[in-house]
Tab-separated table of C-alpha atoms in Angstrom:
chain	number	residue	atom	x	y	z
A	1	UNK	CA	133.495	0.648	147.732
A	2	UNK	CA	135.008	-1.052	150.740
A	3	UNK	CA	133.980	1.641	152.818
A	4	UNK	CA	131.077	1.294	155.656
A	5	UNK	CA	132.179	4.257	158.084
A	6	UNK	CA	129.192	5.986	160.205
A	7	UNK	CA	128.346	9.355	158.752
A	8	UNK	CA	129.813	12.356	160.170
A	9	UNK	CA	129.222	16.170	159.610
A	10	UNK	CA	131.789	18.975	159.952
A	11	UNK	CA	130.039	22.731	159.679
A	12	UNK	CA	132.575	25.392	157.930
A	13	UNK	CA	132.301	28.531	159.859
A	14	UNK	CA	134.284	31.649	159.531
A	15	UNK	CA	133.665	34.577	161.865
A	16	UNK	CA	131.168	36.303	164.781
A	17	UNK	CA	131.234	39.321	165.809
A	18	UNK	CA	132.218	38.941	169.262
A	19	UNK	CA	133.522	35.811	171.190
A	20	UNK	CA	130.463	35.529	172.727
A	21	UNK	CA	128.765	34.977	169.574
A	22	UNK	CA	131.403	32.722	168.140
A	23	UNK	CA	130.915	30.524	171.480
A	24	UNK	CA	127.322	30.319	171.029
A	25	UNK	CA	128.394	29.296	167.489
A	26	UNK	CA	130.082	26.395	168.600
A	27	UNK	CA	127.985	25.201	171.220
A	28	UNK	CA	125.026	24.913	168.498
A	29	UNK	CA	127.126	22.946	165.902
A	30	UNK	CA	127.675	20.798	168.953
A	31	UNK	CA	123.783	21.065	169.628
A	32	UNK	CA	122.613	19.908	166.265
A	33	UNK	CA	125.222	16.799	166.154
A	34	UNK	CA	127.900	18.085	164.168
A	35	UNK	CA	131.251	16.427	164.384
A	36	UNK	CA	133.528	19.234	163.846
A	37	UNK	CA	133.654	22.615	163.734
A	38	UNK	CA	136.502	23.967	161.081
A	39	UNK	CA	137.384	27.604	159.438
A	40	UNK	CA	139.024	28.269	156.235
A	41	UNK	CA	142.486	29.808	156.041
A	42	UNK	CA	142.553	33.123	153.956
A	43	UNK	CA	143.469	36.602	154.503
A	44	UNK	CA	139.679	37.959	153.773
A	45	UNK	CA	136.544	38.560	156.293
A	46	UNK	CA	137.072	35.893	158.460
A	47	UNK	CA	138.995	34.910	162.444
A	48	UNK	CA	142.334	33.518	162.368
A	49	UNK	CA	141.966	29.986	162.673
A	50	UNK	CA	143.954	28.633	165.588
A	51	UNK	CA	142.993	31.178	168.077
A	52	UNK	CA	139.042	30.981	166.881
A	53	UNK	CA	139.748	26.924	166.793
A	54	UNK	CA	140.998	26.639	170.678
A	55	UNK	CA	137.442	29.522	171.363
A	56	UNK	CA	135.814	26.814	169.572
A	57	UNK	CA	136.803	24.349	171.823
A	58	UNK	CA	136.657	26.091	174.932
A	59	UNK	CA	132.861	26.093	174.293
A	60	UNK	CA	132.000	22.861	173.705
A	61	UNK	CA	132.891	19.669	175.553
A	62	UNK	CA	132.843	17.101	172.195
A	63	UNK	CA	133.050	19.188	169.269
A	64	UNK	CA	136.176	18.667	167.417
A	65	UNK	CA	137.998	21.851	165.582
A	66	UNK	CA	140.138	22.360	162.659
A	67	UNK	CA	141.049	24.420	159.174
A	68	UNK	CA	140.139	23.148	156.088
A	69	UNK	CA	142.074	23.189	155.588
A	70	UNK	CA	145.687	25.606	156.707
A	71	UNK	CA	147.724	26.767	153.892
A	72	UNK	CA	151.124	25.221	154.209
A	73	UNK	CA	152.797	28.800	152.672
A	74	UNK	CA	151.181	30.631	155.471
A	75	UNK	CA	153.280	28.912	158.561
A	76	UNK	CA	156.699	27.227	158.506
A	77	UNK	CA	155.708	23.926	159.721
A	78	UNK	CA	158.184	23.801	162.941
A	79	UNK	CA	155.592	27.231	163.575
A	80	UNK	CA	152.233	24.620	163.235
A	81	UNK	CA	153.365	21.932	164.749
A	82	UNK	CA	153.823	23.905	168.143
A	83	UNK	CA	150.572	25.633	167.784
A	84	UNK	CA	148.473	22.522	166.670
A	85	UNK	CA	150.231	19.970	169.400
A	86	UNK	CA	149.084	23.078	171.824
A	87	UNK	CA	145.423	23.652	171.030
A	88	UNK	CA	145.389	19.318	171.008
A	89	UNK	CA	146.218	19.360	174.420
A	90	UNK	CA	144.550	22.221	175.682
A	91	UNK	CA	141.300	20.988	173.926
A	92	UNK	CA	141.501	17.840	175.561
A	93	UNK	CA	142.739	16.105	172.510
A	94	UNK	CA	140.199	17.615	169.806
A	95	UNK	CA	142.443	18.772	166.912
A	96	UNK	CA	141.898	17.233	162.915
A	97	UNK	CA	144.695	18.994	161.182
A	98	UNK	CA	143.651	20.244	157.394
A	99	UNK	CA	146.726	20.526	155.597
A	100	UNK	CA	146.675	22.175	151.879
A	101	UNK	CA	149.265	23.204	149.481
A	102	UNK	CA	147.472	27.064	148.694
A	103	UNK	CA	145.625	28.107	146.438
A	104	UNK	CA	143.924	31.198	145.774
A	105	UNK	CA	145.319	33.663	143.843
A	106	UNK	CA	144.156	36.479	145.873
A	107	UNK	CA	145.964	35.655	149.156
A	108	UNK	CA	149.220	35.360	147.575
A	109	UNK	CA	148.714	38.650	145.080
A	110	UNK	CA	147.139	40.774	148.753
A	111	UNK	CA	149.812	39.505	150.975
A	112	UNK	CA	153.257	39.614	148.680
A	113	UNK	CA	153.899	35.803	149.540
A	114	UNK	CA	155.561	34.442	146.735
A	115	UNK	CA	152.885	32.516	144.684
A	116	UNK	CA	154.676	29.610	143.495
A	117	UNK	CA	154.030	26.847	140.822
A	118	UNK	CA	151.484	24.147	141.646
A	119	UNK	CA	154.378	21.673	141.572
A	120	UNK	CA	156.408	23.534	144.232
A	121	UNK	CA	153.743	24.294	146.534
A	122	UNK	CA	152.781	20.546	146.886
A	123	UNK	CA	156.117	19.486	147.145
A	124	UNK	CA	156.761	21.744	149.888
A	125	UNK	CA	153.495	20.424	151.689
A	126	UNK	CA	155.004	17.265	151.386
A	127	UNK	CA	157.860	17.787	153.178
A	128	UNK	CA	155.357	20.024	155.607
A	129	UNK	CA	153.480	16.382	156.203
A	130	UNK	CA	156.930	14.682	157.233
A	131	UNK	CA	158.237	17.411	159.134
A	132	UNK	CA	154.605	17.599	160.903
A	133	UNK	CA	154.986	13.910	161.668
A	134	UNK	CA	158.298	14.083	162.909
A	135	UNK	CA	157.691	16.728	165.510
A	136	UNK	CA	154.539	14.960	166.771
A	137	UNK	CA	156.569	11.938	167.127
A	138	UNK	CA	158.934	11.243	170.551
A	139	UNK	CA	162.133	12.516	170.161
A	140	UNK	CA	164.480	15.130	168.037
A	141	UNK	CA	163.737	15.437	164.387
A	142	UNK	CA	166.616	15.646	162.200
A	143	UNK	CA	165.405	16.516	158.355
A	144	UNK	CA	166.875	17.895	155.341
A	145	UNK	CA	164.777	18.544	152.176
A	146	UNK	CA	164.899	20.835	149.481
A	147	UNK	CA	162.580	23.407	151.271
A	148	UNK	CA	162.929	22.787	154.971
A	149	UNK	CA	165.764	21.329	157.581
A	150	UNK	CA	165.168	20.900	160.723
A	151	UNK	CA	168.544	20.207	163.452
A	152	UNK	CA	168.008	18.005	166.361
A	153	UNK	CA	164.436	19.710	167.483
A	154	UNK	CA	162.415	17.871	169.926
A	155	UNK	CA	158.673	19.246	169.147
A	156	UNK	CA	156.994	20.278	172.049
A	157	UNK	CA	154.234	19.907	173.513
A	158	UNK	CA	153.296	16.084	171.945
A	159	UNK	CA	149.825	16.055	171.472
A	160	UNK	CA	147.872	14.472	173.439
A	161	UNK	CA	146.436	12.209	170.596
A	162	UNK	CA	148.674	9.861	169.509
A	163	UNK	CA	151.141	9.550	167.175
A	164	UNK	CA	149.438	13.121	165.921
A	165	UNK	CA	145.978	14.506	165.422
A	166	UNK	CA	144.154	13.120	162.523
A	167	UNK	CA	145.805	14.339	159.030
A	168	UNK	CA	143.086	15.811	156.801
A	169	UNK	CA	144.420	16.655	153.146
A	170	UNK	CA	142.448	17.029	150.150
A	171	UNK	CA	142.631	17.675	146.531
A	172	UNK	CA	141.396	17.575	143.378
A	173	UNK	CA	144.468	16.788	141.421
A	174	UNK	CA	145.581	13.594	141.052
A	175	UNK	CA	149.351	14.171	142.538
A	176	UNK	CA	147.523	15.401	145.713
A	177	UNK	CA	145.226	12.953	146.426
A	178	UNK	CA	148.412	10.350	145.931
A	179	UNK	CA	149.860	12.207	148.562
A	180	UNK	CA	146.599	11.957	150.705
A	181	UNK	CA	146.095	8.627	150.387
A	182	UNK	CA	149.467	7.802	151.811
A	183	UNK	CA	149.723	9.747	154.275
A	184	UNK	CA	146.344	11.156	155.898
A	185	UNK	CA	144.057	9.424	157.612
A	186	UNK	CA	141.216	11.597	156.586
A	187	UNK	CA	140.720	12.151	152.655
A	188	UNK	CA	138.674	15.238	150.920
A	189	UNK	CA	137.718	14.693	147.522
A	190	UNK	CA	137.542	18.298	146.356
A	191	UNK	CA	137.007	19.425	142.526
A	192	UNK	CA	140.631	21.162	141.019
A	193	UNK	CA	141.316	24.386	142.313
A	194	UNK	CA	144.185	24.906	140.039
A	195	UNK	CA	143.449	28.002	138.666
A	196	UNK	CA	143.377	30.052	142.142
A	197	UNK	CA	139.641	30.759	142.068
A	198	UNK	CA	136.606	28.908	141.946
A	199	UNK	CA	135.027	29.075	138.242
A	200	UNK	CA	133.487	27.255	135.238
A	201	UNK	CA	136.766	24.480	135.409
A	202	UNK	CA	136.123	24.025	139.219
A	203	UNK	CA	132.780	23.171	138.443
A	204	UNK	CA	133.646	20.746	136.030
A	205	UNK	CA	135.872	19.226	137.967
A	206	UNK	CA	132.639	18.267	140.566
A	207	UNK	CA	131.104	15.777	138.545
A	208	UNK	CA	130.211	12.335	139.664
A	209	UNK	CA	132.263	11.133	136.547
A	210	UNK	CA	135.185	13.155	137.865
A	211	UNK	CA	134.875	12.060	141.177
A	212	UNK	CA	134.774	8.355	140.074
A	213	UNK	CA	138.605	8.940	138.332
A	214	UNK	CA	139.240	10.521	141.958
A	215	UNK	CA	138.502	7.597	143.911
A	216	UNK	CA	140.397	5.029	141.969
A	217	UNK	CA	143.428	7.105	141.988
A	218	UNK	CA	143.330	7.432	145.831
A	219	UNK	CA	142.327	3.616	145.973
A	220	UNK	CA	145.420	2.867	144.011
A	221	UNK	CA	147.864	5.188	145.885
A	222	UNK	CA	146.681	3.762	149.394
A	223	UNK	CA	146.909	0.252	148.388
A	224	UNK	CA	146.332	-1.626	151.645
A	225	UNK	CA	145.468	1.217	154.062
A	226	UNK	CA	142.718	2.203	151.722
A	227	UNK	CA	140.252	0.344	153.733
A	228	UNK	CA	141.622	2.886	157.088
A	229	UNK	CA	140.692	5.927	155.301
A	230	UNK	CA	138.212	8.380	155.984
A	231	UNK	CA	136.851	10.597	153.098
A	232	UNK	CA	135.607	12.977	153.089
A	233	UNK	CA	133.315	15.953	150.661
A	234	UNK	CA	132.543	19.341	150.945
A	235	UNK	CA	129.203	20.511	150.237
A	236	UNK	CA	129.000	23.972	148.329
A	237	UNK	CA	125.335	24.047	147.836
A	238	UNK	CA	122.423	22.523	149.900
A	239	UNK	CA	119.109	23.220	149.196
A	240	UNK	CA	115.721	21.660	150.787
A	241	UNK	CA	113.121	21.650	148.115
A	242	UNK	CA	110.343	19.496	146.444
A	243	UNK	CA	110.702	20.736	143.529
A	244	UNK	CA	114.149	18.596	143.062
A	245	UNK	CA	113.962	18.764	139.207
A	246	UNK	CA	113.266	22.747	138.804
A	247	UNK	CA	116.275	23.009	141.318
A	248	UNK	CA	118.133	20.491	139.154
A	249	UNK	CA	117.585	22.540	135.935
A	250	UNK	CA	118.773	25.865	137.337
A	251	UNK	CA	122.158	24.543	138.723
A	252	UNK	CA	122.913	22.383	135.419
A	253	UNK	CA	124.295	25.200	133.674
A	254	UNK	CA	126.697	25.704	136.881
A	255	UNK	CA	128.386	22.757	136.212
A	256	UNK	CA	128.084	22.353	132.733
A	257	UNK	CA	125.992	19.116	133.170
A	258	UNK	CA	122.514	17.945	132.104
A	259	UNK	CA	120.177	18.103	134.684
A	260	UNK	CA	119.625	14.581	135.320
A	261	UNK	CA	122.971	14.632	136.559
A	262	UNK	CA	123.005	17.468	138.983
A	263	UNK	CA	121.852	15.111	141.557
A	264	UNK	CA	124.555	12.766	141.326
A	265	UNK	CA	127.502	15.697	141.923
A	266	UNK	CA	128.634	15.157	145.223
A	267	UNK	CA	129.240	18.595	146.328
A	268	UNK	CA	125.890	19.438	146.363
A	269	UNK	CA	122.559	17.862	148.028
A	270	UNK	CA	119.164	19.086	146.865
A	271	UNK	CA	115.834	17.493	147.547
A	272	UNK	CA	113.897	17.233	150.617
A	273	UNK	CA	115.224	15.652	153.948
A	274	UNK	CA	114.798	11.638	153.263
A	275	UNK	CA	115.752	12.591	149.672
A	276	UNK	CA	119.328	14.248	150.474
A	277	UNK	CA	119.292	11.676	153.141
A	278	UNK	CA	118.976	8.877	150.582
A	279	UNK	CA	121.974	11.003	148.443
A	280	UNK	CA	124.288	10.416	151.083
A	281	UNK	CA	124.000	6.877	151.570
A	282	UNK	CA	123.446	6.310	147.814
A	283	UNK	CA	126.974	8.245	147.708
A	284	UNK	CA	128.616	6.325	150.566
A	285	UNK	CA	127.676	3.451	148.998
A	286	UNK	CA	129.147	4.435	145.578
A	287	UNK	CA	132.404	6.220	147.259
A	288	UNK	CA	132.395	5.685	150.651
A	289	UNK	CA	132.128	9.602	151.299
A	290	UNK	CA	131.147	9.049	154.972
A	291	UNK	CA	132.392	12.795	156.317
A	292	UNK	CA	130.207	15.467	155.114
A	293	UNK	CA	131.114	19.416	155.416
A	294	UNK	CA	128.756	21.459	154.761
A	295	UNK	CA	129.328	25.761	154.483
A	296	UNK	CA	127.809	27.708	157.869
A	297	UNK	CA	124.909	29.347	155.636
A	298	UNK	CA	123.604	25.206	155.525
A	299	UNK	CA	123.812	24.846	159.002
A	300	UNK	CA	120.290	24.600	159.980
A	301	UNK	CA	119.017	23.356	156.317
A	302	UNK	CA	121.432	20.144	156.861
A	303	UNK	CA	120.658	19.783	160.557
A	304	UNK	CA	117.710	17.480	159.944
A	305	UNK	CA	119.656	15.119	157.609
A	306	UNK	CA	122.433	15.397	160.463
A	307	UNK	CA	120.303	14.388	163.255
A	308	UNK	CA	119.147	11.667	161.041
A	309	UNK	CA	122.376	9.648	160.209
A	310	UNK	CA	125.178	11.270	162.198
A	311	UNK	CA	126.607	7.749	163.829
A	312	UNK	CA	124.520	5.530	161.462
């Protein structure tokens, strides 16, 4: 793998009960060395993202904020592009924009937005991503497409990083990731969430063999930028034990897997500090995952590993 990016670490958060709280949220992802702070984008238990995003960054002086990632059925993308080039600037240039085509079920069933076919959705997140671009850029956007025109509209604000914040998409389908690795700059190698919830084919879908099939289909879409790319995994289970092999038995009927191979699944990390530490660099060096997320439960289990090899 070509890749030999410093780590970073994002920290998934969803909700506090009072801004106070959420600040003091913030300011200890920051703390413990955490690149990013970022919030999913569903309709359950959790604070809208862009207002809890520009909180986020109103508490902090480095941390960087995003959604990981925003579901492109939620906001017409003339809607984003205002509201993301506005929480840039007033952030001080802080945004990484996580851009998804939906997918669970339950939003689309709770809210009544129509819950189209996988192939729609992406292609409509395409045209999202150009749109997106286009507004960010200097100048009126002109764009027809089969699910959004836009007439001589000059985006503003610009945002204050330039040409656009940092594009984060992610997938686990191979269409998707072909779209990432033209277009983002940041990559997340995700298992298939085609089926609208996470369950036994998710899981399958995490496997180092899977992720291998992953890699080369984003190395093959990017061609020469490939070496530019950040990418990016998100951990769903982290667990700080010495008993790595009892740990590794009772998760290998998650993913279907023997236990030997547990360890090798990159969306989870179990062992004890230098041994997760050694995971990541044994999986940078294997995929060139150099930015790590990690759910808010594993905030202070990871932070060790974090203060560790954040920058190295």
């Amino acid at each position: 793998m070509a890749h030999d990016r410093p780590f970073r670490f994002g920290i998934q958060l969803s909700t506090a009960p009072s801004g106070a709280e959420w600040a003091a949220l913030a300011r200890k992802a920051e703390d413990l060395g955490y690149s990013t702070l970022f919030l999913p984008d569903h309709f359950g238990d959790q604070l809208a993202p862009l207002p809890a995003m520009q909180a986020a960054a109103d508490a902090t002086t480095e941390l960087r904020v995003g959604a990981l990632v925003f579901d492109n059925d939620f906001k017409h993308p003339v809607v984003l592009a205002k509201e993301i080039a506005t929480v840039d600037v007033l952030s001080g240039g802080r945004v990484e924009l996580g851009l998804g085509a939906g997918w669970m079920t339950t939003d689309y069933e709770q809210s009544g937005i129509p819950h189209d076919p996988p192939a729609v959705r992406v292609s409509r997140m395409e045209e999202s991503i150009a749109v997106l671009k286009g507004l960010f850029a200097e100048g009126a956007l002109d764009f027809a497409g089969e699910h959004y025109t836009i007439t001589s509209l000059d985006g503003r604000p610009k945002p204050l990083q330039r040409p656009h914040p940092p594009l984060l998409v992610g997938g686990g389908g191979r269409r998707v990731l072909r779209i990432a690795a033209r277009e983002a700059q940041i990559v997340g190698i995700n298992p298939s969430l085609r089926s609208g919830r996470i369950d036994a084919e998710t899981a399958a879908d995490a496997t180092a063999a899977a992720t291998d099939r992953k890699l080369a289909w984003v190395r093959e879409a990017a061609g020469a930028r490939f070496p530019e790319l950040e990418l990016s995994c998100l951990l769903f289970a982290v667990v700080e034990t010495t008993d790595t092999a009892g740990t590794a038995e009772m998760m290998a009927g998650v993913f279907g897997i023997p236990a030997e191979e547990v360890r090798e699944v990159p969306h989870a990390l179990i062992g004890t500090v230098e041994e997760m530490c050694d995971l990541l660099e044994a999986r940078r060096e294997r995929w060139g995952l150099s930015y790590i997320v990690v759910q808010g439960d594993a905030m202070d289990t990871l932070a060790p590993v974090v203060a560790r090899l954040a920058g190295h």
